[in-house]
Amino acid sequence: MDKKVYIVILFFCFAVVFCQKSDFNEYAQLRKKYENYPDSDIRALPHINLYIAKAKQEKNYQRLFQGYKDAVMYSVTKEQKLVYSDSAVFAAKTSGNNDLISVAHLGKGVVYYYNYKKFKKALDEYMVAYEYSKHSKDEYFKHKILYHIGVVKSYLGYYENALALFEKCRIFFKSKLGAELHPNEIYNSTKGYYNTLHQMAICHRNLKNYKISDSLAELGLRHTSIDNDLLLENSYFLKCKGIASYRKKNYGQALKELSLSLPEIRKNADISWEPIIYFYMGKSFLAQGKTKEAIDNFRKVDSIFQNYHFILPELRENYELLIKYYRQQNNDKQQLYYTNQLLTVDEVLYKDFKYLVDKIHKEFDTQTLEEEKVKLEKANSKGILINSGLMVFASSLVIALSIRYEREKKIRRQYLALENKLMKLKKETSKPVIEVRIEDGKKYELAKDKIEELLHKLQVFEHKKRFTQKGLTIYKLAQQFNTNDKYLSYVINEYKGKNFTKYLSELRIEYITQLLFDEKKYLDYKIESLSEECGIASRQNFSNLFYEINGIRPTDFIRRRKAELLADLKSQTTIKSA
């Protein structure tokens, strides 16, 4: 090669490297101006805007994504955070980098979850993030997404589903605690591990697995109490222990533990757990006969609800206790106020927690509250005319009857559609089992014979109704098939077109639905018995899955089937007598 040409090429390569390094340094210098500010510090935004402007001008979408991501962190209002998170998603998608897209959707989900308390929207974003992360090599990030999905599922009442995700996270994060990693990775994994233990304790408490819940809280307390980096996590475990002490009627101990947990949780503005602490402190004071202190704490729960319009189902009782107290005090004004608040609470709960609402103990149902509200309003405003009340009642009755009529029409339509589906399935299942065949020449993640083997085992599994086993997980089924859960999960996803949870749920619901349709005796079973019959652990989970898959509640299906059989019987009797 000519010496001059060689020098020119060498100079060009050096210039490219130098420019890239210089470009990196410019972005790094811009970030240095704000990266040490605390979260939501508005002083960072002018510097971030310069960073974003530079990235836009250079059409550097990876840097633009980073700029928008930083803007989410330092914005003050939730509206700003959502706008910037949308921009981060746009920049990530334009970059074409799946890892960035995954991070962007996770960030948007976090905004919906923490800032807006819109759990279903958060879950949608987390699921998109999970899809884009499937081929990522960053296992920490994958488990971070699983953790966030688990948290939302837990809040929505899917405790068993959430526990399955948390168990995966616990195993992963724990495996990193003793590893030789960068201090930041160890710190993140430690935080992830103890936050996972806390969420598992919550799930087990809600499932009434109190021994497991208490042992997880004790384990977390032992380790977090000696680490200043885990003050918030320590407070979460103290909160769990305080609730456990209340449950065991150790009210003085409960108050001590709950009080100790409060400062750090308040400091972090955690509006999910702060009102829970006030609620259990109030109940502990009430159990000790200290009514004034109890009411003060119950009122603090309401104050947080007023400010954030967010409340957990567990706190509904808070308003029932306040209404009782002011009724005993003959304080109609306060009784009316908290009655109205409880009605508002119910609206929020029905909107955000549809899966949990039926499980909540309701001493004051909506109808009772409405009646109580009318009485109290009359006591506070004697000028209300009786005729107005009658008109409202008549209008409500007409609306209620209309709604009921439309609902029955919808149920009948859904029942007929399901009946056709069942008849079709019955014909299909009467056909012999077809031998599995895999296309030649196609690339698979597993060996062809292994795929055929697992598909054959799944056919036998379905045919012999082994899906009715209680507590069945993909890990247990993989052991029964003498394989691992990764291979089995791949085959189910690829050839059944759904994940294991959905696959198992559909098999169980289709099985029990067919039994209800074909065998009259099952129509007299209780919902709990039907749930056990097909291997589903909880009554509510069974009812929700039945509705999700069949489009009709099991109680409505049974009612319609009984009516149909009775009509057939009458028809036959009429024919015979004729």
Coordinates of C-alpha atoms in Angstrom, one line a residue:
M1 CA 0.0 0.0 0.0
D2 CA 1.2 3.5 -0.8
K3 CA 2.6 5.2 2.3
K4 CA 0.5 8.4 1.7
V5 CA -2.7 6.4 1.4
Y6 CA -1.8 4.5 4.6
I7 CA -1.3 7.8 6.5
V8 CA -4.6 9.2 5.2
I9 CA -6.6 6.1 6.3
L10 CA -4.8 6.1 9.7
F11 CA -5.7 9.8 10.2
F12 CA -9.3 9.2 9.2
C13 CA -9.7 6.3 11.7
F14 CA -8.1 8.4 14.5
A15 CA -10.4 11.3 13.6
V16 CA -13.5 9.1 13.9
V17 CA -12.5 7.6 17.2
F18 CA -11.6 11.1 18.5
C19 CA -14.9 12.5 17.4
Q20 CA -16.9 9.7 19.0
K21 CA -15.0 10.1 22.3
S22 CA -15.5 13.9 22.1
D23 CA -19.2 13.3 21.4
F24 CA -19.4 11.0 24.4
N25 CA -17.6 13.5 26.6
E26 CA -20.0 16.3 25.6
Y27 CA -23.0 14.3 26.7
A28 CA -21.3 13.1 29.8
Q29 CA -20.4 16.7 30.7
L30 CA -24.1 17.8 30.3
R31 CA -25.3 15.0 32.5
K32 CA -22.7 15.8 35.2
K33 CA -24.5 19.1 35.7
Y34 CA -27.6 17.5 37.0
E35 CA -27.1 13.8 37.8
N36 CA -26.4 14.4 41.5
Y37 CA -29.6 16.3 42.1
P38 CA -32.3 14.4 44.0
D39 CA -35.3 13.0 42.1
S40 CA -38.0 15.5 41.1
D41 CA -35.6 18.4 41.5
I42 CA -36.7 21.0 38.9
R43 CA -33.2 22.6 38.8
A44 CA -32.1 19.7 36.6
L45 CA -34.6 20.4 33.8
P46 CA -32.8 23.3 32.0
H47 CA -29.6 21.1 31.7
I48 CA -31.7 18.1 30.5
N49 CA -33.4 20.3 27.9
L50 CA -29.9 21.1 26.5
Y51 CA -29.1 17.4 26.5
I52 CA -32.3 16.6 24.6
A53 CA -31.8 19.5 22.1
K54 CA -28.3 18.2 21.3
A55 CA -29.5 14.7 20.8
K56 CA -32.4 15.9 18.6
Q57 CA -30.1 18.0 16.4
E58 CA -27.7 15.1 15.9
K59 CA -30.6 12.5 15.5
N60 CA -28.9 10.4 18.2
Y61 CA -31.9 8.5 19.4
Q62 CA -30.1 6.5 22.1
R63 CA -29.0 9.7 23.7
L64 CA -32.4 11.3 23.1
F65 CA -33.9 8.3 25.0
Q66 CA -31.5 8.9 27.9
G67 CA -32.5 12.6 28.0
Y68 CA -36.2 11.8 28.1
K69 CA -35.6 9.1 30.7
D70 CA -33.8 11.7 32.9
A71 CA -36.6 14.2 32.3
V72 CA -39.1 11.6 33.8
M73 CA -36.9 11.3 36.9
Y74 CA -36.5 15.0 37.5
S75 CA -40.0 16.2 36.5
V76 CA -42.2 17.4 39.4
T77 CA -45.7 16.7 38.2
K78 CA -47.1 13.4 37.1
E79 CA -48.4 14.9 33.9
Q80 CA -44.9 15.9 32.9
K81 CA -43.6 12.5 33.8
L82 CA -46.1 10.8 31.6
V83 CA -45.4 13.1 28.6
Y84 CA -41.6 12.5 28.9
S85 CA -42.2 8.8 29.3
D86 CA -44.1 8.8 26.1
S87 CA -41.3 10.6 24.4
A88 CA -38.8 8.1 25.8
V89 CA -40.8 5.3 24.2
F90 CA -40.8 7.1 20.9
A91 CA -37.0 7.7 21.0
A92 CA -36.4 4.1 22.0
K93 CA -38.5 2.7 19.2
T94 CA -36.9 5.0 16.7
S95 CA -33.4 3.8 17.8
G96 CA -34.5 0.2 17.0
N97 CA -32.8 -1.1 20.2
N98 CA -35.1 -3.7 21.9
D99 CA -33.3 -3.2 25.3
L100 CA -34.1 0.5 25.2
I101 CA -37.7 -0.1 24.2
S102 CA -38.1 -2.5 27.1
V103 CA -36.6 0.0 29.5
A104 CA -38.9 2.8 28.1
H105 CA -42.1 0.8 28.6
L106 CA -41.0 -0.3 32.1
G107 CA -40.5 3.4 32.9
K108 CA -43.9 4.4 31.6
G109 CA -45.4 1.6 33.6
V110 CA -43.7 2.8 36.8
V111 CA -45.2 6.3 36.1
Y112 CA -48.7 4.8 35.8
Y113 CA -48.2 2.7 38.9
Y114 CA -46.5 5.1 41.3
N115 CA -47.8 8.5 40.1
Y116 CA -51.2 7.7 38.7
K117 CA -52.1 4.5 40.6
K118 CA -53.5 3.1 37.4
F119 CA -52.6 -0.5 37.9
K120 CA -54.0 -2.0 34.7
K121 CA -52.3 0.5 32.5
A122 CA -49.1 -0.1 34.4
L123 CA -49.5 -3.9 33.9
D124 CA -50.0 -3.4 30.2
E125 CA -46.7 -1.4 30.0
Y126 CA -44.8 -4.0 32.0
M127 CA -46.0 -6.8 29.8
V128 CA -44.8 -4.9 26.7
A129 CA -41.5 -4.4 28.4
Y130 CA -41.3 -8.1 29.2
E131 CA -41.9 -9.0 25.6
Y132 CA -39.1 -6.8 24.3
S133 CA -36.7 -8.1 27.1
K134 CA -37.1 -11.8 26.2
H135 CA -33.9 -11.8 24.0
S136 CA -32.0 -9.5 26.3
K137 CA -28.9 -10.8 28.0
D138 CA -29.5 -8.5 31.0
E139 CA -31.0 -11.0 33.5
Y140 CA -31.3 -8.4 36.3
F141 CA -33.4 -6.2 34.1
K142 CA -35.7 -9.2 33.1
H143 CA -36.3 -10.0 36.8
K144 CA -36.9 -6.3 37.6
I145 CA -39.7 -6.4 35.1
L146 CA -41.1 -9.6 36.6
Y147 CA -41.0 -8.0 40.0
H148 CA -43.0 -5.0 38.8
I149 CA -45.6 -7.3 37.1
G150 CA -45.9 -9.2 40.4
V151 CA -46.5 -6.1 42.4
V152 CA -49.4 -5.0 40.2
K153 CA -50.9 -8.5 40.2
S154 CA -50.6 -8.6 43.9
Y155 CA -52.4 -5.2 44.2
L156 CA -55.2 -6.5 41.9
G157 CA -55.7 -9.5 44.1
Y158 CA -53.9 -12.2 42.0
Y159 CA -51.8 -13.3 44.9
E160 CA -51.0 -16.8 43.8
N161 CA -49.9 -15.6 40.3
A162 CA -47.9 -12.8 41.9
L163 CA -46.2 -15.3 44.3
A164 CA -45.0 -17.4 41.3
L165 CA -43.3 -14.4 39.8
F166 CA -41.8 -13.2 43.1
E167 CA -40.4 -16.7 43.8
K168 CA -38.4 -16.4 40.5
C169 CA -37.2 -13.0 41.5
R170 CA -36.2 -14.1 45.0
I171 CA -34.1 -17.0 43.6
F172 CA -32.4 -14.8 41.1
F173 CA -31.7 -11.8 43.4
K174 CA -30.5 -14.1 46.2
S175 CA -28.0 -15.8 43.8
K176 CA -26.3 -12.5 43.2
L177 CA -25.9 -11.5 46.9
G178 CA -22.6 -13.4 47.4
A179 CA -21.3 -13.0 43.8
E180 CA -18.3 -11.0 42.8
L181 CA -20.0 -8.1 41.1
H182 CA -19.7 -4.4 40.8
P183 CA -20.9 -2.7 44.1
N184 CA -23.9 -1.1 42.2
E185 CA -25.0 -4.5 41.0
I186 CA -24.8 -6.0 44.5
Y187 CA -26.7 -3.0 45.9
N188 CA -29.5 -3.4 43.3
S189 CA -29.8 -7.1 43.8
T190 CA -29.9 -6.7 47.6
K191 CA -32.7 -4.1 47.2
G192 CA -34.5 -6.4 44.8
Y193 CA -34.2 -9.4 47.2
Y194 CA -35.6 -7.7 50.2
N195 CA -38.3 -5.9 48.3
T196 CA -39.3 -9.3 46.9
L197 CA -39.5 -10.8 50.4
H198 CA -41.7 -7.9 51.5
Q199 CA -44.1 -8.4 48.6
M200 CA -44.2 -12.2 49.2
A201 CA -45.1 -11.5 52.9
I202 CA -48.0 -9.3 51.7
C203 CA -49.3 -12.0 49.3
H204 CA -49.1 -14.7 52.0
R205 CA -50.9 -12.5 54.5
N206 CA -53.7 -11.9 52.1
L207 CA -54.0 -15.6 51.4
K208 CA -54.1 -16.1 55.2
N209 CA -50.8 -18.1 55.1
Y210 CA -49.8 -16.2 58.3
K211 CA -46.9 -18.5 59.4
I212 CA -45.1 -18.0 56.1
S213 CA -45.9 -14.3 56.0
D214 CA -44.6 -13.8 59.6
S215 CA -41.4 -15.8 58.9
L216 CA -40.6 -13.8 55.8
A217 CA -41.0 -10.5 57.8
E218 CA -38.7 -11.8 60.5
L219 CA -36.1 -12.9 58.0
G220 CA -36.2 -9.5 56.3
L221 CA -36.0 -7.7 59.7
R222 CA -32.9 -9.6 60.8
H223 CA -30.9 -8.6 57.8
T224 CA -32.2 -5.1 57.0
S225 CA -31.8 -3.8 60.5
I226 CA -28.0 -3.8 60.2
D227 CA -27.8 -2.0 56.9
N228 CA -28.3 1.8 56.5
D229 CA -28.9 1.4 52.8
L230 CA -32.0 -0.7 53.6
L231 CA -33.9 1.7 55.9
L232 CA -37.0 1.7 53.8
E233 CA -37.0 -2.0 53.4
N234 CA -36.6 -2.4 57.2
S235 CA -39.6 -0.1 57.7
Y236 CA -41.7 -2.3 55.4
F237 CA -40.8 -5.4 57.4
L238 CA -41.5 -3.5 60.7
K239 CA -44.9 -2.6 59.2
C240 CA -45.6 -6.3 58.4
K241 CA -44.6 -7.3 61.9
G242 CA -46.8 -4.6 63.4
I243 CA -49.8 -5.9 61.5
A244 CA -49.0 -9.4 62.7
S245 CA -48.8 -8.2 66.3
Y246 CA -52.3 -6.6 65.9
R247 CA -53.6 -9.9 64.5
K248 CA -52.2 -11.8 67.6
K249 CA -53.8 -9.1 69.8
N250 CA -50.5 -7.8 71.1
Y251 CA -51.8 -4.2 70.7
G252 CA -49.0 -2.4 72.6
Q253 CA -46.3 -4.2 70.6
A254 CA -48.2 -3.5 67.3
L255 CA -48.3 0.2 68.1
K256 CA -44.6 0.3 68.9
E257 CA -43.6 -1.5 65.6
L258 CA -46.0 0.5 63.4
S259 CA -44.8 3.8 64.9
L260 CA -41.2 2.8 64.2
S261 CA -42.0 1.9 60.6
L262 CA -43.8 5.2 59.8
P263 CA -41.0 7.8 59.6
E264 CA -39.1 6.3 56.7
I265 CA -42.3 5.4 54.8
R266 CA -43.5 8.9 55.2
K267 CA -40.1 10.3 54.1
N268 CA -40.5 8.3 50.8
A269 CA -44.1 9.5 50.3
D270 CA -45.3 5.9 50.1
I271 CA -49.1 6.6 50.0
S272 CA -49.8 2.9 49.6
W273 CA -48.5 1.9 53.0
E274 CA -48.7 5.1 55.1
P275 CA -52.5 4.9 55.4
I276 CA -52.3 1.1 56.2
I277 CA -50.1 2.0 59.2
Y278 CA -52.5 4.6 60.4
F279 CA -55.4 2.2 60.0
Y280 CA -53.8 -0.6 62.1
M281 CA -52.6 1.9 64.7
G282 CA -56.2 3.1 64.9
K283 CA -57.5 -0.4 65.3
S284 CA -54.8 -1.1 68.0
F285 CA -55.8 2.0 69.9
L286 CA -59.5 1.1 69.6
A287 CA -58.8 -2.4 71.0
Q288 CA -57.2 -0.8 74.0
G289 CA -60.2 1.5 74.5
K290 CA -58.4 4.6 73.4
T291 CA -61.1 5.9 71.1
K292 CA -59.8 9.4 70.6
E293 CA -56.4 8.2 69.4
A294 CA -58.1 5.6 67.2
I295 CA -60.3 8.2 65.5
D296 CA -57.3 10.5 65.0
N297 CA -55.5 7.8 63.0
F298 CA -58.6 6.8 61.0
R299 CA -59.0 10.5 60.0
K300 CA -55.4 10.5 58.8
V301 CA -56.3 7.7 56.4
D302 CA -59.2 9.8 55.0
S303 CA -56.8 12.8 54.7
I304 CA -54.5 10.8 52.4
F305 CA -57.5 9.6 50.4
Q306 CA -58.7 13.2 49.9
N307 CA -55.2 14.3 48.7
Y308 CA -54.5 11.4 46.3
H309 CA -57.9 9.8 45.6
F310 CA -56.3 6.4 46.1
I311 CA -57.1 3.7 48.6
L312 CA -56.5 0.0 49.1
P313 CA -59.4 -2.4 49.6
E314 CA -58.2 -3.2 53.0
L315 CA -58.9 0.3 54.2
R316 CA -62.7 0.3 53.4
E317 CA -63.3 -0.8 57.0
N318 CA -61.7 2.5 58.1
Y319 CA -64.8 4.4 57.0
E320 CA -67.2 1.9 58.5
L321 CA -65.5 2.4 61.9
L322 CA -65.7 6.2 61.5
I323 CA -69.4 6.0 60.6
K324 CA -70.1 3.8 63.6
Y325 CA -68.3 6.2 65.9
Y326 CA -70.1 9.4 64.8
R327 CA -73.4 7.6 64.8
Q328 CA -72.8 6.7 68.5
Q329 CA -71.9 10.4 69.1
N330 CA -75.2 11.5 67.4
N331 CA -73.1 13.7 65.1
D332 CA -75.2 13.6 61.9
K333 CA -72.9 16.0 60.1
Q334 CA -69.7 13.9 60.4
Q335 CA -71.7 10.7 59.9
L336 CA -73.0 12.1 56.6
Y337 CA -69.5 13.2 55.6
Y338 CA -68.0 9.8 56.1
T339 CA -71.0 8.1 54.5
N340 CA -70.4 10.2 51.4
Q341 CA -66.6 9.4 51.6
L342 CA -67.3 5.7 51.8
L343 CA -69.5 5.9 48.7
T344 CA -66.6 7.6 46.9
V345 CA -64.2 5.0 48.2
D346 CA -66.5 2.3 46.7
E347 CA -66.5 4.0 43.3
V348 CA -62.6 4.0 43.3
L349 CA -62.4 0.4 44.5
Y350 CA -64.9 -0.9 41.9
K351 CA -62.9 0.9 39.2
D352 CA -59.4 -0.2 40.2
F353 CA -60.0 -3.4 42.2
K354 CA -62.8 -5.3 40.5
Y355 CA -61.2 -8.6 41.4
L356 CA -61.0 -7.9 45.1
V357 CA -64.3 -6.1 45.7
D358 CA -66.3 -9.3 46.2
K359 CA -63.9 -10.4 48.9
I360 CA -64.1 -7.3 51.0
H361 CA -66.1 -7.6 54.2
K362 CA -68.8 -4.9 53.8
E363 CA -70.8 -4.1 56.9
F364 CA -72.2 -1.2 55.0
D365 CA -73.1 -2.2 51.4
T366 CA -73.9 0.4 48.8
Q367 CA -77.7 0.2 49.2
T368 CA -77.4 0.6 53.0
L369 CA -75.1 3.6 52.5
E370 CA -77.5 5.3 50.1
E371 CA -80.4 4.8 52.5
E372 CA -78.3 6.1 55.4
K373 CA -77.2 9.0 53.3
V374 CA -80.8 10.0 52.5
K375 CA -81.8 9.8 56.2
L376 CA -78.8 11.9 57.3
E377 CA -79.5 14.5 54.5
K378 CA -83.1 14.7 55.8
A379 CA -81.8 15.3 59.3
N380 CA -79.5 18.1 58.1
S381 CA -82.0 19.6 55.6
K382 CA -85.7 19.2 56.7
G383 CA -86.9 21.0 53.6
I384 CA -86.4 18.0 51.3
L385 CA -89.8 17.1 49.7
I386 CA -91.1 13.6 49.9
N387 CA -92.3 13.8 46.3
S388 CA -88.7 14.4 45.1
G389 CA -87.6 11.3 47.0
L390 CA -90.3 9.2 45.4
M391 CA -89.4 10.5 42.0
V392 CA -85.8 9.6 42.5
F393 CA -86.8 6.1 43.8
A394 CA -89.1 5.5 40.8
S395 CA -86.4 6.6 38.4
S396 CA -83.9 4.4 40.1
L397 CA -86.3 1.5 40.0
V398 CA -86.9 2.0 36.2
I399 CA -83.2 2.3 35.6
A400 CA -82.5 -0.8 37.7
L401 CA -85.1 -2.9 35.9
S402 CA -83.8 -1.7 32.5
I403 CA -80.2 -2.6 33.5
R404 CA -81.4 -6.0 34.8
Y405 CA -83.3 -6.7 31.5
E406 CA -80.2 -5.8 29.4
R407 CA -78.0 -7.9 31.6
E408 CA -80.3 -10.9 31.2
K409 CA -80.3 -10.4 27.4
K410 CA -76.5 -10.4 27.4
I411 CA -76.3 -13.5 29.7
R412 CA -78.7 -15.4 27.4
R413 CA -76.7 -14.4 24.3
Q414 CA -73.4 -15.5 26.0
Y415 CA -75.0 -18.8 27.2
L416 CA -76.2 -19.7 23.7
A417 CA -72.8 -18.9 22.2
L418 CA -71.1 -21.1 24.9
E419 CA -73.6 -23.9 24.3
N420 CA -72.7 -24.0 20.6
K421 CA -69.0 -24.0 21.5
L422 CA -69.5 -26.9 23.9
M423 CA -71.4 -29.0 21.3
K424 CA -68.6 -28.3 18.8
L425 CA -65.9 -29.3 21.3
K426 CA -67.8 -32.5 22.1
K427 CA -67.6 -33.5 18.5
E428 CA -63.9 -32.7 18.3
T429 CA -62.9 -34.6 21.4
S430 CA -64.7 -37.7 20.2
K431 CA -62.2 -37.9 17.3
P432 CA -59.1 -40.2 17.8
V433 CA -55.9 -38.5 19.0
I434 CA -53.8 -37.5 16.0
E435 CA -50.1 -38.3 16.0
V436 CA -47.9 -35.2 16.3
R437 CA -45.8 -34.3 13.3
I438 CA -43.2 -31.5 13.0
E439 CA -42.3 -29.9 9.7
D440 CA -39.0 -30.9 8.2
G441 CA -36.4 -28.3 7.3
K442 CA -37.6 -25.8 9.8
K443 CA -35.3 -24.5 12.6
Y444 CA -36.4 -25.1 16.2
E445 CA -34.9 -24.1 19.5
L446 CA -35.2 -27.8 20.5
A447 CA -34.5 -31.1 18.7
K448 CA -37.4 -32.2 16.6
D449 CA -37.8 -35.5 18.5
K450 CA -37.8 -33.7 21.8
I451 CA -40.6 -31.4 20.6
E452 CA -42.6 -34.4 19.3
E453 CA -42.1 -36.2 22.7
L454 CA -43.3 -33.2 24.7
L455 CA -46.3 -32.6 22.5
H456 CA -47.3 -36.2 22.8
K457 CA -47.0 -36.1 26.6
L458 CA -49.2 -32.9 26.6
Q459 CA -51.8 -34.8 24.6
V460 CA -51.8 -37.6 27.1
F461 CA -51.9 -35.0 29.9
E462 CA -55.0 -33.4 28.4
H463 CA -56.7 -36.7 27.5
K464 CA -56.3 -38.2 31.0
K465 CA -57.4 -34.9 32.6
R466 CA -54.2 -34.6 34.7
F467 CA -54.6 -30.9 34.6
T468 CA -57.0 -31.2 37.5
Q469 CA -54.1 -31.7 39.9
K470 CA -54.0 -29.1 42.6
G471 CA -51.1 -26.8 43.0
L472 CA -49.8 -27.7 39.5
T473 CA -47.0 -25.5 38.2
I474 CA -44.9 -25.6 35.1
Y475 CA -41.9 -26.8 37.3
K476 CA -43.9 -29.7 38.7
L477 CA -45.3 -30.7 35.3
A478 CA -41.8 -30.5 33.8
Q479 CA -40.6 -33.0 36.5
Q480 CA -43.5 -35.3 35.6
F481 CA -42.4 -35.1 31.9
N482 CA -38.7 -35.8 32.8
T483 CA -37.7 -32.5 31.3
N484 CA -37.0 -28.9 32.4
D485 CA -39.5 -26.0 32.6
K486 CA -37.7 -24.0 30.0
Y487 CA -38.2 -26.6 27.3
L488 CA -41.8 -27.3 28.3
S489 CA -42.6 -23.5 28.4
Y490 CA -41.1 -23.2 24.9
V491 CA -43.3 -26.0 23.5
I492 CA -46.5 -24.7 25.1
N493 CA -45.9 -21.2 23.9
E494 CA -44.9 -22.2 20.4
Y495 CA -47.4 -25.0 19.7
K496 CA -50.3 -24.2 22.0
G497 CA -50.1 -20.5 21.2
K498 CA -50.3 -19.4 24.9
N499 CA -48.3 -19.3 28.1
F500 CA -48.5 -22.1 30.7
T501 CA -50.9 -20.3 33.0
K502 CA -53.4 -19.5 30.3
Y503 CA -53.0 -23.1 28.8
L504 CA -53.7 -24.7 32.2
S505 CA -56.6 -22.3 33.0
E506 CA -58.4 -22.9 29.7
L507 CA -58.1 -26.7 30.1
R508 CA -59.5 -26.6 33.6
I509 CA -62.4 -24.2 32.8
E510 CA -63.3 -26.1 29.5
Y511 CA -63.3 -29.4 31.5
I512 CA -65.6 -28.1 34.3
T513 CA -67.9 -26.3 31.9
Q514 CA -68.4 -29.5 29.9
L515 CA -69.2 -31.4 33.1
L516 CA -71.8 -28.8 34.0
F517 CA -73.3 -29.0 30.6
D518 CA -73.3 -32.8 30.4
E519 CA -73.9 -34.1 33.9
K520 CA -76.9 -32.7 35.8
K521 CA -75.5 -33.5 39.3
Y522 CA -72.7 -30.9 39.0
L523 CA -75.3 -28.1 38.7
D524 CA -76.1 -28.6 42.4
Y525 CA -72.4 -28.3 43.4
K526 CA -71.2 -25.2 45.3
I527 CA -68.8 -22.9 43.4
E528 CA -66.0 -24.0 45.9
S529 CA -66.6 -27.7 45.0
L530 CA -66.5 -27.0 41.3
S531 CA -63.3 -25.0 41.8
E532 CA -61.7 -28.0 43.6
E533 CA -63.0 -30.4 41.0
C534 CA -61.0 -28.8 38.2
G535 CA -57.9 -28.0 40.3
I536 CA -58.3 -24.3 40.9
A537 CA -57.4 -23.2 44.4
S538 CA -59.7 -20.3 45.2
R539 CA -63.4 -19.7 44.6
Q540 CA -62.9 -16.1 43.3
N541 CA -60.1 -17.1 41.0
F542 CA -62.3 -19.9 39.5
S543 CA -65.2 -17.4 39.0
N544 CA -62.9 -14.8 37.4
L545 CA -61.3 -17.4 35.0
F546 CA -64.7 -18.9 34.1
Y547 CA -66.0 -15.4 33.1
E548 CA -62.8 -14.5 31.3
I549 CA -62.8 -17.7 29.2
N550 CA -66.5 -18.3 28.8
G551 CA -67.8 -14.7 28.9
I552 CA -70.4 -15.6 31.5
R553 CA -70.3 -16.0 35.3
P554 CA -70.5 -19.7 36.6
T555 CA -73.6 -18.8 38.7
D556 CA -75.4 -17.4 35.6
F557 CA -74.4 -20.4 33.5
I558 CA -75.7 -22.8 36.1
R559 CA -79.0 -20.9 36.4
R560 CA -79.5 -20.8 32.6
R561 CA -78.6 -24.5 32.3
K562 CA -81.1 -25.5 35.0
A563 CA -83.8 -23.4 33.4
E564 CA -83.1 -25.1 30.0
L565 CA -83.2 -28.6 31.4
L566 CA -86.5 -27.8 33.3
A567 CA -88.0 -26.4 30.1
D568 CA -87.0 -29.6 28.2
L569 CA -88.5 -31.8 31.0
K570 CA -91.8 -29.8 30.8
S571 CA -91.9 -30.1 27.0
Q572 CA -91.3 -33.9 27.2
T573 CA -94.1 -34.3 29.8
T574 CA -96.5 -32.3 27.6
I575 CA -95.7 -34.5 24.6
K576 CA -96.3 -37.7 26.6
S577 CA -99.6 -36.5 28.1
A578 CA -100.8 -35.5 24.6

